[in-house]
Protein backbone atom coordinates (compact mmCIF):
# COMPACT_ATOMS: atom_id res chain seq x y z
CA MET A 1 -13.14 86.03 -88.83
CA SER A 2 -13.96 85.44 -92.47
CA LEU A 3 -11.95 83.36 -94.89
CA ASP A 4 -13.65 84.83 -97.94
CA VAL A 5 -10.97 85.84 -100.41
CA ARG A 6 -12.92 88.70 -101.95
CA ALA A 7 -10.99 91.73 -100.76
CA PRO A 8 -13.08 94.58 -99.38
CA ALA A 9 -12.91 97.98 -100.95
CA ALA A 10 -9.96 99.99 -99.77
CA ILE A 11 -11.49 102.35 -97.25
CA GLY A 12 -10.64 103.74 -93.87
CA SER A 13 -7.14 103.34 -92.54
CA VAL A 14 -5.98 100.74 -95.09
CA PRO A 15 -5.08 102.74 -98.22
CA ALA A 16 -4.68 101.14 -101.61
CA PRO A 17 -1.04 100.46 -102.38
CA PRO A 18 0.59 102.72 -104.93
CA PRO A 19 0.98 101.39 -108.46
CA CYS A 20 4.69 100.73 -108.05
CA ALA A 21 3.94 98.46 -105.07
CA GLN A 22 1.50 96.47 -107.15
CA ARG A 23 4.19 95.53 -109.66
CA PRO A 24 7.30 94.59 -107.66
CA SER A 25 10.50 94.07 -109.58
CA ALA A 26 11.86 90.63 -110.37
CA ARG A 27 14.73 91.30 -107.97
CA VAL A 28 12.34 91.95 -105.09
CA LYS A 29 10.46 88.74 -105.88
CA VAL A 30 13.68 86.75 -105.93
CA LEU A 31 14.74 88.16 -102.57
CA ALA A 32 11.41 87.15 -101.05
CA VAL A 33 12.20 83.55 -101.97
CA VAL A 34 15.99 83.41 -101.60
CA LEU A 35 16.56 85.27 -98.31
CA PRO A 36 14.32 82.93 -96.24
CA ALA A 37 16.15 79.94 -97.70
CA LEU A 38 19.52 81.45 -96.82
CA LEU A 39 18.40 82.21 -93.27
CA ALA A 40 17.04 78.68 -92.83
CA LEU A 41 20.32 77.29 -94.20
CA VAL A 42 22.40 79.35 -91.76
CA MET A 43 20.17 78.41 -88.83
CA GLY A 44 20.33 74.76 -89.82
CA LEU A 45 24.12 74.67 -90.13
CA TRP A 46 24.61 76.48 -86.83
CA GLY A 47 25.42 73.79 -84.27
CA ILE A 48 24.32 71.01 -86.61
CA ARG A 49 26.46 68.40 -84.85
CA ARG A 50 24.77 69.12 -81.50
CA GLN A 51 28.00 68.44 -79.61
CA ASN A 52 28.50 65.23 -81.62
CA THR A 53 25.42 63.55 -80.15
CA MET A 54 22.53 61.60 -81.62
CA TRP A 55 19.16 60.80 -80.11
CA GLY A 56 17.12 57.60 -80.36
CA ASP A 57 15.00 58.27 -83.46
CA GLU A 58 18.06 59.44 -85.37
CA ALA A 59 19.86 56.29 -84.24
CA VAL A 60 17.14 54.25 -85.96
CA THR A 61 17.61 56.19 -89.20
CA TYR A 62 21.39 55.84 -88.96
CA GLN A 63 21.33 52.09 -88.48
CA LEU A 64 18.66 51.37 -91.09
CA ALA A 65 20.35 53.56 -93.68
CA GLU A 66 23.59 51.59 -93.26
CA ARG A 67 21.87 48.32 -94.18
CA GLU A 68 21.63 46.99 -97.72
CA PRO A 69 18.44 47.82 -99.68
CA SER A 70 17.21 44.23 -99.42
CA GLN A 71 17.74 44.29 -95.65
CA ILE A 72 15.89 47.60 -95.36
CA TRP A 73 13.00 46.11 -97.33
CA HIS A 74 12.82 42.96 -95.19
CA THR A 75 13.01 45.03 -92.00
CA VAL A 76 10.19 47.41 -92.90
CA GLN A 77 7.97 44.44 -93.67
CA GLN A 78 8.00 43.84 -89.93
CA VAL A 79 8.35 47.32 -88.45
CA ASP A 80 8.54 51.03 -89.38
CA LEU A 81 7.13 50.69 -92.89
CA VAL A 82 5.91 54.30 -92.67
CA HIS A 83 9.54 55.47 -92.84
CA ALA A 84 10.70 53.04 -95.54
CA LEU A 85 11.12 55.69 -98.25
CA HIS A 86 13.14 57.91 -95.92
CA TYR A 87 15.45 55.03 -95.02
CA ALA A 88 15.96 54.29 -98.71
CA ILE A 89 16.81 57.94 -99.44
CA MET A 90 19.24 58.07 -96.54
CA HIS A 91 20.87 54.82 -97.69
CA VAL A 92 21.64 56.46 -101.04
CA ILE A 93 23.02 59.56 -99.29
CA PHE A 94 25.21 57.43 -97.01
CA ASP A 95 26.48 55.53 -100.05
CA LEU A 96 27.40 58.78 -101.80
CA PHE A 97 28.83 60.77 -98.90
CA GLY A 98 29.52 58.25 -96.16
CA ALA A 99 27.71 57.71 -92.86
CA GLY A 100 28.08 60.43 -90.26
CA LEU A 101 26.27 63.15 -88.38
CA LEU A 102 26.60 65.65 -91.23
CA SER A 103 25.28 63.31 -93.90
CA LEU A 104 22.50 62.28 -91.48
CA ARG A 105 21.29 65.82 -90.79
CA LEU A 106 22.29 67.91 -93.82
CA PRO A 107 19.38 66.60 -95.96
CA SER A 108 16.98 67.97 -93.33
CA VAL A 109 18.77 71.33 -93.32
CA LEU A 110 18.51 71.60 -97.10
CA ALA A 111 14.89 70.46 -97.04
CA MET A 112 13.97 73.11 -94.47
CA ALA A 113 15.72 75.75 -96.54
CA ALA A 114 13.58 74.65 -99.49
CA ALA A 115 10.49 74.83 -97.26
CA ALA A 116 11.37 78.39 -96.21
CA SER A 117 11.72 79.45 -99.84
CA GLY A 118 8.35 77.82 -100.58
CA VAL A 119 6.75 79.78 -97.74
CA GLY A 120 8.30 82.96 -99.11
CA LEU A 121 6.88 82.22 -102.55
CA LEU A 122 3.45 81.50 -101.09
CA GLY A 123 3.42 84.78 -99.21
CA LEU A 124 4.57 86.59 -102.35
CA ARG A 125 1.73 85.16 -104.42
CA LEU A 126 -0.92 85.62 -101.75
CA ALA A 127 -0.08 88.99 -100.21
CA GLY A 128 2.90 90.57 -101.95
CA PRO A 129 6.71 90.46 -101.79
CA ARG A 130 7.11 92.02 -98.35
CA ALA A 131 4.59 89.63 -96.84
CA GLY A 132 6.36 86.74 -98.56
CA LEU A 133 9.77 87.81 -97.31
CA LEU A 134 8.49 88.26 -93.76
CA ALA A 135 6.62 84.94 -93.81
CA GLY A 136 9.70 83.08 -95.02
CA LEU A 137 11.94 84.70 -92.41
CA VAL A 138 9.43 84.00 -89.63
CA PHE A 139 9.22 80.37 -90.75
CA ALA A 140 13.00 79.92 -90.64
CA LEU A 141 13.12 81.29 -87.09
CA LEU A 142 10.29 79.23 -85.58
CA PRO A 143 11.69 76.97 -82.81
CA GLN A 144 10.00 73.86 -84.22
CA VAL A 145 11.50 74.55 -87.63
CA GLN A 146 14.95 75.06 -86.14
CA LYS A 147 14.64 71.82 -84.20
CA TYR A 148 13.62 69.52 -87.02
CA ALA A 149 15.95 71.16 -89.53
CA GLN A 150 18.72 69.48 -87.53
CA GLU A 151 17.18 66.06 -87.14
CA GLY A 152 17.91 63.02 -89.26
CA ARG A 153 14.28 62.11 -89.81
CA SER A 154 11.73 62.70 -92.56
CA TYR A 155 9.80 65.63 -91.10
CA ALA A 156 11.77 68.45 -92.75
CA MET A 157 11.46 66.74 -96.13
CA VAL A 158 7.71 66.36 -95.66
CA CYS A 159 7.44 70.03 -94.71
CA ALA A 160 9.31 71.10 -97.86
CA LEU A 161 7.18 68.93 -100.12
CA VAL A 162 3.94 70.21 -98.57
CA ALA A 163 5.13 73.82 -98.96
CA TRP A 164 5.90 73.40 -102.65
CA ALA A 165 2.78 71.35 -103.30
CA THR A 166 0.83 74.24 -101.78
CA CYS A 167 2.61 76.62 -104.17
CA ALA A 168 1.48 74.41 -107.05
CA LEU A 169 -2.08 74.42 -105.69
CA VAL A 170 -2.20 78.22 -105.62
CA ALA A 171 -0.88 78.39 -109.18
CA ASN A 172 -3.44 75.82 -110.34
CA VAL A 173 -6.39 77.95 -109.21
CA SER A 174 -5.85 80.45 -112.00
CA ARG A 175 -4.34 78.16 -114.66
CA ARG A 176 -5.67 75.19 -116.58
CA ASP A 177 -2.49 73.23 -117.30
CA ARG A 178 -2.92 69.55 -116.49
CA TRP A 179 0.78 69.06 -115.90
CA ARG A 180 0.57 71.48 -112.96
CA TRP A 181 -2.06 69.30 -111.31
CA ALA A 182 0.15 66.28 -112.01
CA ALA A 183 3.07 68.06 -110.35
CA TYR A 184 0.87 68.92 -107.36
CA GLY A 185 -0.37 65.35 -107.05
CA LEU A 186 3.08 63.76 -107.34
CA THR A 187 4.56 66.16 -104.79
CA MET A 188 1.77 65.47 -102.32
CA LEU A 189 2.04 61.72 -102.89
CA LEU A 190 5.78 61.83 -102.23
CA ALA A 191 5.15 63.77 -99.02
CA CYS A 192 2.55 61.20 -97.92
CA LEU A 193 4.86 58.29 -98.70
CA LEU A 194 7.52 59.90 -96.52
CA HIS A 195 4.97 60.23 -93.73
CA GLU A 196 1.33 59.19 -93.92
CA PHE A 197 0.00 62.13 -91.92
CA ALA A 198 0.98 64.51 -94.73
CA VAL A 199 -2.39 63.52 -96.17
CA LEU A 200 -3.89 65.88 -93.60
CA ALA A 201 -2.42 68.77 -95.60
CA LEU A 202 -4.39 67.46 -98.58
CA ALA A 203 -7.59 67.86 -96.55
CA ALA A 204 -6.56 71.40 -95.60
CA HIS A 205 -6.05 72.22 -99.28
CA GLY A 206 -9.58 71.07 -100.03
CA VAL A 207 -10.97 73.36 -97.34
CA THR A 208 -8.98 76.25 -98.80
CA LEU A 209 -10.49 75.75 -102.25
CA ILE A 210 -14.01 75.51 -100.83
CA VAL A 211 -13.84 78.65 -98.68
CA SER A 212 -12.16 80.51 -101.56
CA ARG A 213 -15.16 79.74 -103.78
CA THR A 214 -12.97 78.55 -106.62
CA PRO A 215 -14.63 77.50 -109.91
CA LYS A 216 -16.07 74.02 -110.18
CA ARG A 217 -13.42 73.02 -112.70
CA VAL A 218 -10.74 73.70 -110.05
CA LEU A 219 -12.59 71.72 -107.39
CA ARG A 220 -13.11 68.89 -109.84
CA ALA A 221 -9.44 68.84 -110.85
CA TRP A 222 -8.36 68.93 -107.21
CA GLY A 223 -10.79 66.13 -106.35
CA VAL A 224 -9.40 63.87 -109.07
CA THR A 225 -5.83 64.64 -108.04
CA ALA A 226 -6.56 64.12 -104.34
CA ALA A 227 -8.21 60.80 -105.11
CA GLY A 228 -5.10 59.73 -106.98
CA VAL A 229 -2.93 60.67 -104.00
CA VAL A 230 -5.13 58.72 -101.59
CA ILE A 231 -5.19 55.67 -103.87
CA GLY A 232 -1.40 55.80 -104.16
CA LEU A 233 -1.08 56.03 -100.38
CA LEU A 234 -3.66 53.36 -99.55
CA PRO A 235 -1.36 50.29 -99.77
CA LEU A 236 1.06 51.88 -97.31
CA VAL A 237 -1.80 52.72 -94.93
CA VAL A 238 -3.25 49.21 -95.06
CA VAL A 239 0.04 47.42 -94.47
CA SER A 240 1.40 49.84 -91.86
CA ALA A 241 -1.84 49.56 -89.87
CA GLY A 242 -0.58 46.13 -88.80
CA GLN A 243 2.48 47.81 -87.26
CA SER A 244 0.54 50.14 -84.99
CA GLU A 245 2.54 48.94 -81.98
CA GLN A 246 5.19 51.37 -83.20
CA VAL A 247 3.12 54.23 -81.77
CA SER A 248 2.08 52.39 -78.61
CA TRP A 249 4.48 54.59 -76.66
CA ILE A 250 2.16 57.58 -77.18
CA GLY A 251 0.15 57.75 -73.97
CA GLY A 252 -1.48 61.08 -74.79
CA PRO A 253 -0.92 64.16 -76.94
CA VAL A 254 2.82 64.83 -77.13
CA ARG A 255 3.74 68.53 -76.94
CA PRO A 256 0.42 69.94 -78.24
CA TYR A 257 0.82 73.34 -76.57
CA PRO A 258 3.12 75.02 -79.13
CA LEU A 259 0.58 74.23 -81.83
CA LEU A 260 -2.32 75.47 -79.69
CA VAL A 261 -0.47 78.75 -79.06
CA ALA A 262 0.25 79.05 -82.79
CA VAL A 263 -3.43 78.52 -83.57
CA VAL A 264 -4.48 81.29 -81.17
CA VAL A 265 -1.88 83.72 -82.55
CA GLY A 266 -2.74 82.78 -86.11
CA MET A 267 -6.46 83.33 -85.62
CA LEU A 268 -5.78 86.75 -84.15
CA CYS A 269 -3.63 87.64 -87.16
CA ALA A 270 -6.34 86.41 -89.54
CA ARG A 271 -8.81 88.91 -88.08
CA ALA A 272 -6.82 91.79 -89.59
CA PRO A 273 -7.64 93.00 -93.14
CA LEU A 274 -4.71 91.17 -94.70
CA ARG A 275 -3.70 92.07 -98.24
CA SER A 276 -4.92 89.72 -100.97
CA ARG A 277 -3.40 89.48 -104.44
CA GLY A 278 -5.43 86.74 -106.09
CA PRO A 279 -8.36 84.34 -105.95
CA VAL A 280 -6.97 82.71 -102.78
CA SER A 281 -6.28 84.87 -99.73
CA ALA A 282 -3.54 84.35 -97.19
CA ALA A 283 -6.09 83.59 -94.48
CA ALA A 284 -8.01 81.12 -96.65
CA LEU A 285 -4.83 79.15 -97.26
CA ALA A 286 -3.04 79.54 -93.94
CA VAL A 287 -5.84 78.97 -91.42
CA PRO A 288 -6.83 75.48 -92.66
CA ILE A 289 -3.27 74.20 -92.86
CA LEU A 290 -2.54 75.61 -89.40
CA VAL A 291 -5.68 74.36 -87.69
CA LEU A 292 -7.09 71.31 -89.49
CA PRO A 293 -4.22 68.73 -89.38
CA GLY A 294 -3.64 69.16 -85.66
CA ALA A 295 -7.37 69.26 -84.91
CA LEU A 296 -7.92 66.00 -86.79
CA LEU A 297 -5.05 64.26 -84.99
CA LEU A 298 -6.17 65.51 -81.59
CA THR A 299 -9.71 64.34 -82.30
CA ALA A 300 -8.46 60.91 -83.37
CA SER A 301 -6.40 60.79 -80.17
CA LEU A 302 -9.61 60.64 -78.18
CA ILE A 303 -9.90 57.07 -79.50
CA LYS A 304 -6.23 56.15 -79.88
CA PRO A 305 -3.44 58.54 -78.88
CA ILE A 306 -1.51 59.44 -82.05
CA PHE A 307 -0.80 63.17 -81.73
CA VAL A 308 2.88 64.15 -81.76
CA ASP A 309 3.82 67.70 -82.66
CA ARG A 310 6.33 66.71 -85.35
CA TYR A 311 3.70 64.71 -87.23
CA VAL A 312 2.08 68.01 -88.25
CA LEU A 313 5.23 70.10 -88.52
CA PHE A 314 3.96 71.44 -91.85
CA SER A 315 1.30 73.36 -89.91
CA ASP A 316 4.05 75.90 -89.21
CA ILE A 317 3.59 76.99 -92.83
CA GLY A 318 0.23 78.41 -91.78
CA ILE A 319 1.40 80.42 -88.79
CA ALA A 320 4.37 81.80 -90.75
CA LEU A 321 2.10 82.99 -93.57
CA LEU A 322 -0.33 84.63 -91.16
CA LEU A 323 2.41 86.36 -89.19
CA GLY A 324 4.10 87.54 -92.38
CA ALA A 325 0.87 88.91 -93.83
CA TRP A 326 -0.05 90.54 -90.52
CA LEU A 327 3.36 92.21 -90.21
CA ASP A 328 3.00 93.47 -93.77
CA HIS A 329 -0.41 94.89 -92.87
CA VAL A 330 0.89 96.65 -89.76
CA LEU A 331 3.89 98.09 -91.62
CA ARG A 332 1.43 99.79 -93.98
CA LEU A 333 0.12 101.74 -90.98
CA PRO A 334 2.81 104.36 -90.26
CA ARG A 335 1.83 104.98 -86.64
CA TYR A 336 2.55 101.35 -85.74
CA ILE A 337 5.94 101.02 -87.44
CA PRO A 338 8.07 101.92 -84.37
CA THR A 339 6.06 99.48 -82.26
CA VAL A 340 6.60 96.72 -84.83
CA TYR A 341 10.36 97.24 -84.83
CA ILE A 342 10.51 97.18 -81.04
CA ALA A 343 8.37 94.02 -80.93
CA ALA A 344 10.55 92.37 -83.59
CA VAL A 345 13.72 93.05 -81.60
CA ALA A 346 12.06 91.72 -78.45
CA ALA A 347 10.90 88.58 -80.26
CA LEU A 348 14.38 87.94 -81.64
CA ALA A 349 15.88 88.39 -78.19
CA ALA A 350 13.33 85.97 -76.74
CA LEU A 351 14.29 83.40 -79.40
CA VAL A 352 17.97 83.39 -78.42
CA PRO A 353 17.70 81.12 -75.32
CA SER A 354 15.46 78.68 -77.19
CA SER A 355 17.75 78.61 -80.21
CA LEU A 356 20.79 77.96 -78.03
CA SER A 357 18.98 75.24 -76.11
CA LEU A 358 17.90 73.43 -79.27
CA ARG A 359 21.54 72.90 -80.17
CA THR A 360 22.37 71.01 -76.97
CA PRO A 361 21.96 67.26 -76.33
CA GLN A 362 19.41 68.04 -73.60
CA SER A 363 16.97 69.37 -76.21
CA ARG A 364 16.05 65.78 -77.11
CA SER A 365 14.35 63.19 -74.93
CA ASN A 366 17.41 60.95 -74.90
CA ASP A 367 21.03 60.86 -76.00
CA ALA A 368 22.16 57.61 -77.62
CA THR A 369 25.75 58.83 -77.67
CA ALA A 370 25.81 59.50 -73.91
CA ILE A 371 24.10 56.18 -73.18
CA GLY A 372 26.74 54.26 -75.12
CA ALA A 373 29.55 56.20 -73.45
CA ALA A 374 28.10 55.53 -69.97
CA VAL A 375 27.90 51.81 -70.69
CA ARG A 376 31.54 51.78 -71.76
CA GLN A 377 32.59 53.74 -68.67
CA GLU A 378 30.72 51.60 -66.13
CA ALA A 379 31.30 48.16 -67.64
CA ARG A 380 34.34 45.91 -67.44
CA PRO A 381 35.43 43.48 -70.15
CA GLY A 382 33.43 40.27 -69.86
CA ASP A 383 30.48 41.79 -67.98
CA GLY A 384 26.95 40.85 -68.95
CA LEU A 385 24.69 43.43 -70.60
CA VAL A 386 20.90 43.55 -70.25
CA TYR A 387 18.47 46.00 -71.81
CA LEU A 388 15.30 46.89 -69.92
CA ALA A 389 13.46 46.69 -72.30
CA GLY A 390 14.99 44.89 -75.25
CA ARG A 391 13.60 47.35 -77.79
CA HIS A 392 15.99 49.96 -76.43
CA ARG A 393 18.98 48.00 -77.71
CA ILE A 394 18.76 50.30 -80.72
CA LEU A 395 20.10 53.18 -78.59
CA VAL A 396 23.50 51.57 -78.13
CA ALA A 397 23.70 49.64 -81.41
CA THR A 398 24.73 52.78 -83.32
CA TYR A 399 28.13 52.61 -81.61
CA PRO A 400 28.94 48.88 -81.39
CA GLY A 401 32.43 49.62 -80.09
CA GLU A 402 30.94 50.73 -76.79
CA THR A 403 29.75 47.19 -76.01
CA ARG A 404 32.26 45.09 -77.94
CA HIS A 405 33.72 43.49 -74.79
CA LEU A 406 30.36 42.79 -73.16
CA THR A 407 27.97 39.85 -73.52
CA ASP A 408 24.39 40.72 -74.48
CA LEU A 409 22.70 38.15 -72.27
CA ALA A 410 19.22 38.24 -73.82
CA LEU A 411 20.14 38.44 -77.49
CA ALA A 412 19.36 35.48 -79.74
CA GLN A 413 19.68 37.23 -83.14
CA ASP A 414 21.18 40.65 -83.75
CA PRO A 415 19.11 43.35 -85.47
CA VAL A 416 20.71 42.99 -88.91
CA GLU A 417 20.51 39.20 -88.94
CA SER A 418 16.87 39.20 -87.80
CA ASN A 419 15.80 42.16 -90.00
CA THR A 420 14.46 44.01 -86.97
CA LEU A 421 15.27 47.26 -85.19
CA ALA A 422 16.42 45.78 -81.88
CA GLY A 423 17.06 42.07 -82.56
CA VAL A 424 15.31 38.95 -81.32
CA GLU A 425 15.66 37.90 -77.70
CA LEU A 426 15.88 34.47 -76.09
CA PRO A 427 12.95 32.88 -74.26
CA ALA A 428 12.46 34.11 -70.71
CA ARG A 429 13.84 30.94 -69.08
CA ASP A 430 17.05 31.06 -71.13
CA ILE A 431 17.58 34.74 -70.32
CA ALA A 432 17.38 34.05 -66.58
CA ALA A 433 19.76 31.10 -66.89
CA ARG A 434 22.34 33.18 -68.77
CA MET A 435 22.11 36.00 -66.24
CA MET A 436 22.87 33.56 -63.41
CA GLN A 437 26.19 32.73 -65.08
CA PHE A 438 27.57 36.23 -64.52
CA HIS A 439 28.79 38.03 -61.42
CA ARG A 440 28.42 41.56 -62.86
CA ILE A 441 25.63 42.76 -65.14
CA VAL A 442 25.24 46.20 -66.64
CA THR A 443 21.65 47.22 -67.34
CA VAL A 444 20.31 49.96 -69.60
CA ARG A 445 16.88 51.30 -68.80
CA VAL A 446 15.31 54.23 -70.62
CA ALA A 447 13.62 56.89 -68.52
CA ARG A 448 9.83 56.65 -68.50
CA ALA A 449 10.05 53.13 -69.94
CA GLY A 450 6.91 52.09 -68.09
CA SER A 451 6.22 48.67 -66.63
CA LEU A 452 8.08 45.72 -68.11
CA SER A 453 5.35 43.11 -68.09
CA ASP A 454 6.09 40.68 -70.94
CA PRO A 455 7.71 37.36 -69.91
CA GLN A 456 11.21 38.19 -71.12
CA GLU A 457 11.36 41.55 -69.37
CA LYS A 458 9.83 40.06 -66.25
CA ALA A 459 12.52 37.35 -66.23
CA LYS A 460 15.22 40.03 -66.35
CA THR A 461 13.81 42.12 -63.52
CA ASP A 462 12.94 39.12 -61.35
CA THR A 463 16.44 37.66 -61.67
CA LEU A 464 18.06 40.97 -60.84
CA ARG A 465 15.81 41.46 -57.82
CA ARG A 466 16.29 37.97 -56.39
CA HIS A 467 19.96 37.28 -57.08
CA PHE A 468 21.73 40.62 -57.59
CA ARG A 469 22.15 43.89 -55.77
CA GLU A 470 22.60 47.34 -57.21
CA HIS A 471 26.24 48.39 -57.11
CA ALA A 472 26.32 51.72 -58.98
CA THR A 473 24.02 53.83 -61.12
CA THR A 474 24.80 56.47 -63.69
CA ARG A 475 22.07 58.72 -65.06
CA VAL A 476 22.40 60.29 -68.49
CA ASN A 477 19.92 62.12 -70.67
CA GLY A 478 17.01 59.75 -71.12
CA ALA A 479 18.41 56.60 -69.49
CA ARG A 480 19.78 54.98 -66.36
CA ILE A 481 22.87 52.73 -66.49
CA THR A 482 23.07 50.42 -63.47
CA VAL A 483 25.73 47.88 -62.50
CA TYR A 484 24.44 44.85 -60.59
CA VAL A 485 26.62 42.30 -58.75
CA ARG A 486 25.72 38.86 -57.42
CA ASP A 487 24.20 39.00 -53.97
CA HIS A 488 25.67 35.76 -52.65
CA GLY A 489 28.03 32.94 -53.43
CA PRO A 490 31.81 33.01 -53.80
CA PRO A 491 32.66 35.90 -56.11
CA PRO A 492 34.65 34.83 -59.14
CA LYS A 493 37.27 36.97 -60.79
CA VAL A 494 35.65 40.20 -61.91
CA GLY A 495 34.54 40.19 -65.52
CA THR A 496 34.46 36.37 -65.91
CA PRO A 497 31.35 34.14 -65.97
CA VAL A 498 30.43 32.21 -62.87
CA GLN A 499 30.68 28.47 -63.49
CA HIS A 500 27.73 26.40 -62.21
CA SER A 501 26.99 22.68 -62.41
CA TRP A 502 23.22 22.88 -63.07
């Protein structure tokens, strides 16, 4: 496969397009940009409430966005600084439209619609209006795109910004306007401030310019702009490096296989003689952004596991462009047109189960709504409540009414008061003493939580093992809710503390 943008002479089975195809009408160009956005909008709005459920990462966004700006700032000084800008944006949205599932997720839907239109524009500029339209439609239908279009996190926004920054990059290759480079740099910087790993798209852009053999003035302008982006991002990288425990849950690459499949499919598409309309070809742009970010993260994961598929969601721009350009190429070969239509129908049919599944609570690794409801159902007023581990308190804190009549036995300071995500817990000895004052304790333990080895968590588990017995367990998506009762001693009235003379 070659990424050289110099198009070969039109020979053999790939005829030169007729003159009318070389100058598409303005209406055709607009459709190539607008239709993908409309499809992405429809797909994003379909089942956006996900049966009125919210998963753990969204719960973090929801709770942080409801805090005052000063509280958000103090919190991100301790944890989650990498998402500070997103929390600030969501705080403004909640102020304007109120807190709720729609206001939590609608920004991601709109952002993904903008990303789809950006992909359509890229395909239009690189390979023509039909390739652009097909690329944008493919992008809107990709399962990963559908998933994160309905998630109250920053990834859809990052994807949109990278898509439009890439559009600016392509325009800058053939134009000398400094303001265009400034627009490119500011858009990329904003993407990086929303999520640091967007800087990997910047590296992919550099590879694109090199393999496209762009003039030195373009490389020089890109180098200056890229340096400005990195300098602007550097303070966030330095400070957030001290919060690396936030990704300690990553034990190995998380869901790398969809990206690996996309890379294989994309490389096969790139082998075809794809149409090229300018100094940068579709393959020269799409292959680096598809391959390089994920490859860099996977390589870094050999030292410290940091690969999660959503961190490089913008790589889907690459596979969509390659598929769109390849479909455009095949549709120019009349003998393959029936096969393409049959394959398209089959692909759409295959997407239906996945699309339906993505709009169910089970499509996420946990369900904060179900966890809170299970706690309310199993607990009785006055029961004790223990989280195994304490950091998972965030899963229930979104719906404080579910635990209003329970006593959080380990909590010393609540999350808002302590400017943390999950609050500050008591010393281990005090936790054990408080647990011994209750006859019934409800515990919340997240699936795959791992070993609880720090002193506070060990005090919880040791006390439960020595002095309580398991009474009932309810399993919900991503968590286990267990009711423990005292194993000995005269049982007091249910729901009231046991009085001891220590």
